[in-house]
Amino acid sequence: MAADCDIAVVGGGILGLATARELLDRRPDATVVVLEREHAVAQHQTGHNSGVVHAGIYYAPGSLKARLCVEGARDLYEYCEEHGIPFERRGKLIVARDDGELGRLDELERRGRENRVPGLRRLDAHGLREIEPHARGVAALHSPETGVVDFAEIARSLAREFEAAGGRVEAGCEVTGIAPRNRRVGLVHARGETRAHFAIFCAGLWADPLAVRAGADPDPRIVPFRGAYLRLRPERADLVRGLIYPVPDPRLPFLGVHLSRHIDGHVSLGPSALLAPTRIAHSLAWPGTWRMARRWWRTGMRELRHAANTRSFAREAADYVPELEAGDFSRWYSGTRAQAVARDGALVDDFVLSETERALHVRNAPSPAATSSLALARLIADRAEQGLD
Ligand SMILES: Cc1cc2nc3c(=O)[nH]c(=O)nc-3n(C[C@H](O)[C@H](O)[C@H](O)COP(=O)(O)OP(=O)(O)OC[C@H]3O[C@@H](n4cnc5c(N)ncnc54)[C@H](O)[C@@H]3O)c2cc1C
């Protein structure tokens, strides 16, 4: 492989690939290379998630998440249509189980309207059953534009397009060192060294060690959270038509355990949210992890119960669809979220980018970053172009 290039992107998930494609589209004569540690693209978060194209309801108005999710969902549907990638606008219900959840549902509705989420409607107990006949609750928000897709398939399509335009994806190429090299940035990896005019790090779970190696502040640190899913028996899958979500705890960046009918027709329940064993020593060495644990220990205990006992996890589903029983579910896949945690223990809510010399780092890109990927890639490319010029 060539030792020099104009732009190197570290990470072959949906974000790295969307960014590489965007930059090559803007600069067709540039040499752009993606360095990916695994044997193929989309092996981490991009290939192990809920597969939901979010519509932009939850996010604080004015935040990057709010803007880029609404924009990104529109672009993603267009991209799928153009490239023949299957998707379905299945529609989502966010269900309030009792009057105690109505205040939080009101706030979600306010955010959704301010974020200009298309087609958002408020439903009463009767109205929600017209959308999901087996669901129960006192009220709901319905988002008809929320959909499902396979994000890994989109990532593979982005990689193919990028390579057809002259870009290179180098798999099995873990970057282990970063050093300045005579007006370039040197990336030391499994197959030698690549020197780039500019480097962009979209490394998910490994974002912070790479950023720190390039000279960035260690705050925030990525703390991996494992999200496990259960699968509903196919004979019972008719009980769920689309996506049924709880009213989430507004203090947490997670949307809560939900029922989703995937693009392949299977119905999942999940994800859980438990501190992941991946790089656990790194997580425990961060003061923010302990501060977070002190604040959220009750939630952590519930998650531990779910991890140990499928039946207790499955019972969450009956809160929304009473006909569902614990025996209807079996263990399925899991994914690990790259969630940034600040030194003070706060879970960082918005997307975060930061810069070092000749490099840009994506420091926090949790959900809905897959939905937002094409819009987020434009923002990253704008920032990278400033650095390049
Ligand atoms: C359980 C779960 C459910 C989710 N649900 C949704 C959802 O429904 N909708 C949604 O929009 N988002 C969802 N997300 C979030 C979404 O999956 C991520 O935000 C998105 O995939 C981030 O993409 P990425 O490219 O940044 O990360 P990743 O896909 O994690 O890619 C990072 C890549 O960097 C590579 N890498 C790391 N270090 C190095 C190195 N040193 N050298 C070379 N390569 C390296 C990794 O191998 C990896 O391929 C979910 C995430 C999880 C885990």
XYZ file of C-alpha atoms and ligand atoms in Angstrom:
442
model
C 0.000 0.000 0.000
C 1.149 3.554 -0.779
C 2.872 5.352 2.086
C 1.507 8.836 1.297
C -2.004 10.187 0.827
C -3.938 13.431 1.083
C -6.579 12.269 3.556
C -6.639 9.223 5.841
C -9.824 8.191 7.629
C -9.347 5.844 10.575
C -12.388 3.595 11.059
C -14.534 1.755 8.537
C -17.887 2.123 10.273
C -20.768 4.019 8.677
C -19.346 7.369 9.792
C -15.790 6.868 8.507
C -17.068 5.521 5.193
C -19.656 8.294 4.722
C -16.949 10.877 5.501
C -14.398 9.323 3.113
C -16.991 9.184 0.333
C -18.066 12.786 0.967
C -14.475 14.074 0.822
C -13.624 12.151 -2.351
C -16.821 13.463 -3.922
C -15.710 17.022 -3.131
C -12.080 16.430 -4.183
C -12.049 13.776 -6.902
C -8.300 14.191 -7.496
C -7.334 13.642 -3.850
C -5.936 10.342 -2.581
C -8.215 9.206 0.249
C -7.683 6.022 2.238
C -9.748 4.351 4.985
C -7.775 2.318 7.546
C -9.901 -0.291 9.351
C -8.632 -2.603 12.083
C -11.051 -5.491 11.425
C -11.053 -7.841 8.414
C -14.111 -6.055 6.937
C -16.094 -2.830 7.363
C -19.082 -2.360 9.736
C -17.980 -4.944 12.313
C -18.692 -2.834 15.409
C -21.576 -0.461 16.235
C -22.625 -0.074 12.585
C -23.301 -3.811 12.307
C -24.848 -4.373 15.776
C -27.611 -1.884 16.513
C -31.412 -1.523 16.493
C -31.475 -0.600 12.793
C -33.866 2.280 13.454
C -33.873 5.385 11.275
C -34.785 7.927 13.930
C -36.946 10.917 13.053
C -35.390 13.418 15.519
C -37.941 13.588 18.359
C -35.865 13.296 21.500
C -32.961 15.650 21.005
C -32.540 19.084 22.596
C -33.604 21.692 20.017
C -30.538 23.416 18.574
C -28.230 20.463 19.283
C -26.216 18.742 16.554
C -28.241 15.580 17.180
C -31.536 17.416 16.561
C -30.397 19.054 13.331
C -28.374 16.208 11.859
C -30.902 13.489 12.716
C -33.776 15.178 10.850
C -31.492 16.031 7.903
C -29.720 12.663 8.019
C -32.927 10.580 8.025
C -34.155 12.379 4.910
C -30.787 11.844 3.153
C -30.596 8.212 4.244
C -34.008 7.327 2.797
C -33.021 9.024 -0.453
C -29.726 7.115 -0.491
C -31.509 3.794 0.051
C -33.973 4.563 -2.733
C -31.166 5.474 -5.157
C -29.102 2.380 -4.336
C -31.871 -0.184 -4.013
C -31.248 -0.806 -0.290
C -34.370 -2.127 1.478
C -35.953 0.108 4.132
C -39.410 0.487 5.638
C -41.040 3.521 7.223
C -42.693 1.304 9.836
C -43.624 4.147 12.186
C -42.910 4.468 15.886
C -45.123 4.808 18.957
C -43.684 6.303 22.143
C -46.135 5.038 24.745
C -46.986 6.608 28.123
C -48.085 3.742 30.389
C -49.790 5.930 33.007
C -50.608 9.560 33.830
C -47.258 9.895 35.618
C -45.477 9.734 32.233
C -47.627 12.358 30.506
C -45.453 15.328 31.507
C -42.407 13.701 29.888
C -44.474 12.800 26.816
C -45.509 16.492 26.543
C -41.852 17.505 26.627
C -40.976 14.982 23.885
C -43.829 16.333 21.784
C -42.559 19.891 22.282
C -39.033 18.865 21.241
C -40.297 16.903 18.253
C -42.324 19.873 17.008
C -39.448 22.302 17.531
C -37.120 19.902 15.676
C -39.672 19.761 12.810
C -40.126 16.012 12.925
C -42.387 15.209 9.965
C -45.892 13.871 10.634
C -45.637 13.756 14.450
C -49.065 13.149 16.092
C -50.381 12.854 19.646
C -52.699 9.888 20.212
C -54.995 8.851 23.055
C -55.415 5.278 24.361
C -57.842 4.438 21.553
C -55.722 6.085 18.828
C -52.583 4.200 19.785
C -54.398 0.880 19.431
C -55.322 1.787 15.859
C -51.586 1.851 15.106
C -50.544 -1.066 17.359
C -53.672 -3.116 18.187
C -51.959 -5.121 20.962
C -50.265 -2.187 22.738
C -51.616 -0.596 25.947
C -51.047 2.881 27.338
C -52.829 6.115 28.243
C -51.350 8.185 25.383
C -48.627 8.066 22.750
C -46.657 10.016 20.205
C -46.740 8.577 16.719
C -43.891 9.226 14.298
C -44.826 7.748 10.918
C -41.434 8.634 9.362
C -39.386 6.498 11.763
C -38.157 3.470 9.855
C -35.907 0.443 9.804
C -32.914 -0.455 7.675
C -29.708 -2.502 7.836
C -26.987 0.084 8.529
C -24.231 -2.435 7.709
C -25.644 -2.778 4.211
C -25.531 1.007 3.806
C -21.913 1.035 5.047
C -20.911 -1.657 2.536
C -22.617 0.295 -0.228
C -20.751 3.486 0.789
C -17.462 1.539 0.725
C -18.192 0.199 -2.774
C -19.024 3.686 -4.067
C -15.907 5.143 -2.445
C -13.669 2.476 -4.005
C -15.320 2.855 -7.414
C -14.453 6.576 -7.245
C -10.778 5.731 -6.639
C -10.630 5.559 -2.816
C -9.027 2.649 -0.962
C -10.321 0.747 2.058
C -7.469 -1.052 3.832
C -8.925 -3.690 6.163
C -6.894 -5.483 8.833
C -4.970 -2.261 9.373
C -5.133 -1.156 13.015
C -3.624 2.253 13.688
C -1.444 2.025 16.787
C 0.616 5.203 16.653
C 0.244 8.819 15.530
C 3.172 11.194 15.018
C 3.878 14.476 13.187
C 5.988 13.946 10.031
C 7.256 17.001 8.164
C 3.919 18.796 7.547
C 2.042 15.506 7.532
C 0.551 13.238 10.122
C 2.084 9.757 10.328
C -0.238 6.852 11.155
C 1.632 3.773 12.296
C -0.308 0.575 11.620
C -0.115 -3.154 11.121
C 1.313 -2.758 7.619
C 3.807 0.060 8.153
C 3.026 3.757 8.115
C 0.693 6.028 6.146
C 1.534 9.745 6.008
C -1.452 12.006 5.331
C -1.923 15.749 4.935
C -4.929 15.367 7.190
C -6.384 12.514 9.259
C -9.944 11.993 10.454
C -10.629 9.581 13.292
C -14.049 7.886 13.316
C -12.919 5.088 15.615
C -16.031 4.526 17.769
C -15.039 2.605 20.903
C -11.367 3.532 20.404
C -11.932 7.274 19.850
C -10.321 8.568 23.032
C -7.022 6.606 23.177
C -6.326 7.592 19.557
C -7.226 11.249 20.205
C -5.018 11.339 23.307
C -2.141 9.798 21.328
C -2.552 12.667 18.841
C -2.315 15.197 21.693
C -6.002 15.783 22.585
C -7.540 16.246 26.031
C -8.442 12.879 27.655
C -11.851 14.318 28.638
C -14.330 12.843 27.643
C -13.507 9.147 27.675
C -15.449 6.474 25.798
C -17.150 4.100 28.221
C -18.551 1.076 26.341
C -22.112 -0.014 27.211
C -23.289 -3.456 26.158
C -26.737 -3.531 24.579
C -28.228 -7.035 24.424
C -31.369 -7.973 22.460
C -33.945 -10.723 22.833
C -35.820 -12.158 19.873
C -39.581 -12.673 19.827
C -40.709 -16.118 18.614
C -41.787 -15.762 14.949
C -45.250 -17.256 15.788
C -45.847 -14.281 18.140
C -44.339 -11.595 15.900
C -47.807 -10.460 14.746
C -48.260 -8.794 18.133
C -45.910 -5.986 17.033
C -46.437 -4.153 13.738
C -43.679 -1.517 13.918
C -41.693 0.126 16.714
C -42.950 0.476 20.299
C -40.804 2.646 22.576
C -41.117 3.696 26.233
C -41.033 7.299 27.422
C -37.313 7.518 28.241
C -35.638 8.945 31.311
C -34.708 12.452 30.094
C -31.512 12.438 32.206
C -30.034 9.542 30.192
C -29.001 9.569 26.520
C -30.492 6.074 25.992
C -33.974 5.701 24.504
C -34.993 2.717 26.620
C -35.813 -0.924 25.913
C -38.076 -1.100 22.867
C -39.855 -3.583 20.643
C -38.844 -3.304 16.985
C -39.787 -5.143 13.873
C -36.530 -5.252 11.897
C -36.145 -4.974 8.149
C -35.986 -8.802 7.939
C -39.335 -9.107 9.787
C -37.936 -10.402 13.098
C -39.045 -8.589 16.262
C -36.496 -7.696 18.932
C -36.697 -6.451 22.505
C -33.765 -4.356 23.699
C -31.196 -3.062 24.037
C -30.131 -3.381 27.657
C -27.507 -0.875 28.850
C -24.799 -2.398 31.009
C -21.166 -1.389 31.427
C -19.394 -3.575 28.837
C -16.428 -5.851 29.615
C -14.664 -4.430 26.504
C -11.673 -2.404 27.735
C -13.099 -2.500 31.272
C -9.779 -1.540 32.918
C -9.690 1.580 30.740
C -13.277 2.430 31.803
C -12.596 1.824 35.503
C -9.453 3.962 35.448
C -11.598 6.985 34.517
C -12.953 9.009 37.493
C -16.075 9.829 35.434
C -17.054 6.126 35.354
C -17.168 5.961 39.183
C -19.055 9.251 39.463
C -21.549 8.003 36.875
C -21.923 4.667 38.722
C -22.660 6.478 42.027
C -25.393 8.493 40.336
C -26.964 5.606 38.400
C -26.468 2.561 40.630
C -30.197 1.760 40.813
C -30.488 1.701 37.009
C -27.299 -0.400 36.926
C -28.843 -2.962 39.305
C -31.923 -3.330 37.087
C -29.683 -3.807 34.049
C -27.658 -6.457 35.923
C -30.899 -8.309 36.697
C -31.804 -8.240 32.999
C -28.370 -9.520 31.998
C -28.630 -12.424 34.425
C -32.259 -13.306 33.798
C -33.918 -13.310 30.370
C -37.388 -13.597 31.939
C -36.994 -10.421 33.973
C -35.784 -8.602 30.845
C -38.659 -10.008 28.771
C -41.229 -8.860 31.350
C -40.462 -5.240 30.340
C -42.252 -5.968 27.053
C -45.499 -6.885 28.842
C -45.719 -3.332 30.216
C -46.482 -2.214 26.646
C -47.956 -5.340 25.030
C -49.654 -7.322 27.848
C -50.138 -10.458 25.729
C -46.367 -10.950 25.532
C -44.929 -13.499 27.944
C -41.389 -14.133 29.127
C -41.343 -17.507 27.342
C -41.912 -15.770 24.000
C -38.344 -14.469 23.947
C -34.887 -15.956 23.526
C -31.411 -14.383 23.607
C -30.334 -12.777 20.347
C -27.439 -10.492 19.356
C -25.731 -7.664 21.202
C -23.903 -4.461 20.312
C -21.536 -2.237 22.246
C -22.270 1.476 22.369
C -19.403 3.964 22.374
C -20.744 6.506 24.886
C -18.551 9.386 26.015
C -18.506 10.070 29.762
C -17.086 13.346 31.084
C -14.655 13.506 34.009
C -17.515 14.729 36.256
C -19.554 11.596 35.491
C -21.995 13.188 33.016
C -22.996 11.078 30.027
C -22.211 13.363 27.085
C -25.409 13.860 25.164
C -24.527 15.557 21.870
C -22.153 14.590 19.067
C -18.642 15.899 19.809
C -15.779 16.653 17.394
C -12.369 17.936 18.398
C -9.152 18.880 16.621
C -5.439 18.254 17.005
C -2.666 19.197 14.588
C -3.676 18.030 11.079
C -6.399 15.827 12.517
C -10.077 15.803 13.431
C -11.500 13.416 16.006
C -15.082 12.214 16.412
C -15.197 11.961 20.229
C -18.868 11.077 20.708
C -21.144 9.646 18.025
C -23.724 7.418 19.734
C -27.295 6.908 18.498
C -28.648 8.478 16.274
C -25.259 8.768 14.532
C -26.060 5.946 12.099
C -29.272 7.735 11.077
C -27.376 11.037 10.910
C -24.291 9.615 9.167
C -24.651 11.317 5.771
C -25.407 14.715 7.340
C -22.708 14.284 10.007
C -20.220 13.332 7.263
C -20.898 16.704 5.567
C -20.179 18.539 8.822
C -16.975 16.525 9.367
C -15.897 17.158 5.765
C -16.513 20.936 6.170
C -14.284 20.959 9.262
C -11.633 18.757 7.603
C -11.523 21.011 4.539
C -10.739 23.994 6.777
C -7.812 21.988 8.174
C -6.661 20.855 4.725
C -6.634 24.363 3.264
C -26.916 -1.433 20.715
C -26.916 -0.245 19.804
C -28.112 0.222 19.241
C -28.093 1.330 18.391
N -29.233 1.684 17.726
C -29.191 2.679 16.795
C -30.306 2.980 15.983
O -31.332 2.284 16.038
N -30.238 4.026 15.131
C -29.108 4.799 15.009
O -29.101 5.761 14.242
N -28.010 4.512 15.750
C -28.014 3.462 16.602
N -26.893 3.137 17.315
C -25.707 3.967 17.170
C -24.961 3.690 15.877
O -24.814 2.304 15.640
C -23.584 4.374 15.958
O -23.784 5.703 16.349
C -22.868 4.376 14.615
O -22.805 3.075 14.071
C -21.481 4.959 14.785
O -20.746 4.703 13.617
P -19.169 4.766 13.670
O -18.706 4.576 12.282
O -18.777 6.008 14.398
O -18.734 3.601 14.664
P -18.353 2.003 14.464
O -19.377 1.371 13.596
O -18.166 1.513 15.805
O -17.027 2.112 13.646
C -15.779 2.457 14.205
C -14.740 1.695 13.417
O -13.432 2.130 13.778
C -12.580 1.004 13.712
N -11.383 1.288 14.501
C -11.317 1.555 15.822
N -10.048 1.754 16.205
C -9.279 1.620 15.110
C -7.890 1.708 14.890
N -7.037 1.954 15.876
N -7.428 1.515 13.627
C -8.286 1.246 12.596
N -9.618 1.145 12.765
C -10.125 1.338 14.005
C -13.439 -0.108 14.305
O -12.951 -1.385 13.989
C -14.786 0.207 13.682
O -15.012 -0.491 12.469
C -26.882 2.021 18.146
C -25.684 1.541 18.702
C -25.693 0.392 19.475
C -24.399 -0.168 19.947
